[in-house]
């Protein structure tokens, strides 16, 4: 049976580096995924993941367990992402797992089914869609991007997000609603503009 996060944290505080290695292996994929969704670069995400775990190790002595370890880990990761975005002004490339409604009232899926190989036509359409999604995310404020990544990509609960952002559940829900609406509105407006440009080019 694997030791719990709390037990590993206590061991790390007592100087057990093997315990820290276990924590890293347990959460490195999650940290990397958040970093990649924010930065859109495997190299940058790898560097940021290392930076995150370095910060984590340095801050562990001050971790009092007032929140769960995983919530605290996401807070450290989110702060590292914010710092990197401010430093490099980089933007994410994501395959968005959600749906939006276009101007004709049609629901548009932003990802293909995972259980089958897409046709060349579907792959081309998906690439175009991913580019549109990236452009929309580029225009979202940092906090809206963060909450969408945590909820829609990482699948965090409202309670976990509230712990990361240090706000109430009501605030999480309202921020998430605004972020989804901002993303949808931006996506729809860009698709409509693209359609107008295509018609003018004919």
mmCIF file of C-alpha atoms in Angstrom, residues 105-178:
data_model
loop_
_atom_site.group_PDB
_atom_site.id
_atom_site.type_symbol
_atom_site.label_atom_id
_atom_site.label_comp_id
_atom_site.label_asym_id
_atom_site.label_seq_id
_atom_site.Cartn_x
_atom_site.Cartn_y
_atom_site.Cartn_z
ATOM 1 C CA UNK A 105 -27.450 27.620 -32.751
ATOM 2 C CA UNK A 106 -25.419 24.540 -33.684
ATOM 3 C CA UNK A 107 -23.354 22.805 -31.016
ATOM 4 C CA UNK A 108 -19.718 22.518 -32.031
ATOM 5 C CA UNK A 109 -17.488 19.942 -30.346
ATOM 6 C CA UNK A 110 -13.931 21.088 -29.835
ATOM 7 C CA UNK A 111 -12.388 17.623 -29.769
ATOM 8 C CA UNK A 112 -12.737 14.442 -31.782
ATOM 9 C CA UNK A 113 -13.655 11.155 -30.147
ATOM 10 C CA UNK A 114 -10.696 9.592 -28.388
ATOM 11 C CA UNK A 115 -11.521 5.992 -29.239
ATOM 12 C CA UNK A 116 -11.007 6.149 -32.992
ATOM 13 C CA UNK A 117 -8.462 7.435 -35.488
ATOM 14 C CA UNK A 118 -9.719 10.576 -37.282
ATOM 15 C CA UNK A 119 -9.948 10.688 -41.047
ATOM 16 C CA UNK A 120 -7.621 13.122 -42.871
ATOM 17 C CA UNK A 121 -10.564 15.490 -43.334
ATOM 18 C CA UNK A 122 -11.416 15.338 -39.638
ATOM 19 C CA UNK A 123 -7.778 15.842 -38.679
ATOM 20 C CA UNK A 124 -7.538 18.929 -40.887
ATOM 21 C CA UNK A 125 -10.759 20.293 -39.432
ATOM 22 C CA UNK A 126 -9.526 19.609 -35.912
ATOM 23 C CA UNK A 127 -6.245 21.397 -36.585
ATOM 24 C CA UNK A 128 -8.142 24.435 -37.829
ATOM 25 C CA UNK A 129 -10.403 24.287 -34.799
ATOM 26 C CA UNK A 130 -7.456 24.015 -32.402
ATOM 27 C CA UNK A 131 -5.951 27.115 -33.966
ATOM 28 C CA UNK A 132 -9.210 28.990 -33.459
ATOM 29 C CA UNK A 133 -9.400 27.782 -29.864
ATOM 30 C CA UNK A 134 -5.833 28.905 -29.221
ATOM 31 C CA UNK A 135 -6.580 32.373 -30.574
ATOM 32 C CA UNK A 136 -9.610 32.629 -28.305
ATOM 33 C CA UNK A 137 -7.685 31.519 -25.229
ATOM 34 C CA UNK A 138 -4.973 34.026 -26.033
ATOM 35 C CA UNK A 139 -7.510 36.796 -25.509
ATOM 36 C CA UNK A 140 -8.793 35.561 -22.152
ATOM 37 C CA UNK A 141 -7.525 37.154 -18.948
ATOM 38 C CA UNK A 142 -5.026 35.072 -17.029
ATOM 39 C CA UNK A 143 -7.428 34.120 -14.234
ATOM 40 C CA UNK A 144 -10.116 32.987 -16.676
ATOM 41 C CA UNK A 145 -7.581 30.817 -18.464
ATOM 42 C CA UNK A 146 -6.464 29.325 -15.155
ATOM 43 C CA UNK A 147 -9.925 28.396 -13.960
ATOM 44 C CA UNK A 148 -10.837 26.844 -17.320
ATOM 45 C CA UNK A 149 -7.676 24.736 -17.342
ATOM 46 C CA UNK A 150 -8.281 23.522 -13.795
ATOM 47 C CA UNK A 151 -11.928 22.657 -14.357
ATOM 48 C CA UNK A 152 -12.200 21.572 -17.998
ATOM 49 C CA UNK A 153 -8.802 19.965 -18.533
ATOM 50 C CA UNK A 154 -7.638 18.829 -15.093
ATOM 51 C CA UNK A 155 -11.127 18.044 -13.866
ATOM 52 C CA UNK A 156 -10.727 19.628 -10.438
ATOM 53 C CA UNK A 157 -13.830 19.890 -8.307
ATOM 54 C CA UNK A 158 -15.295 23.253 -7.369
ATOM 55 C CA UNK A 159 -14.016 22.693 -3.841
ATOM 56 C CA UNK A 160 -10.463 22.029 -5.025
ATOM 57 C CA UNK A 161 -10.501 25.092 -7.270
ATOM 58 C CA UNK A 162 -11.759 27.179 -4.362
ATOM 59 C CA UNK A 163 -8.802 25.933 -2.329
ATOM 60 C CA UNK A 164 -6.318 26.827 -5.059
ATOM 61 C CA UNK A 165 -7.784 30.278 -5.683
ATOM 62 C CA UNK A 166 -8.557 30.869 -1.993
ATOM 63 C CA UNK A 167 -12.135 31.944 -2.636
ATOM 64 C CA UNK A 168 -15.667 30.705 -1.957
ATOM 65 C CA UNK A 169 -17.551 28.086 -3.979
ATOM 66 C CA UNK A 170 -19.930 30.769 -5.168
ATOM 67 C CA UNK A 171 -17.027 32.820 -6.456
ATOM 68 C CA UNK A 172 -15.596 29.794 -8.280
ATOM 69 C CA UNK A 173 -18.908 29.099 -9.991
ATOM 70 C CA UNK A 174 -19.436 32.706 -11.029
ATOM 71 C CA UNK A 175 -15.856 33.054 -12.312
ATOM 72 C CA UNK A 176 -16.135 29.800 -14.226
ATOM 73 C CA UNK A 177 -19.426 30.887 -15.738
ATOM 74 C CA UNK A 178 -17.894 34.181 -16.864
#
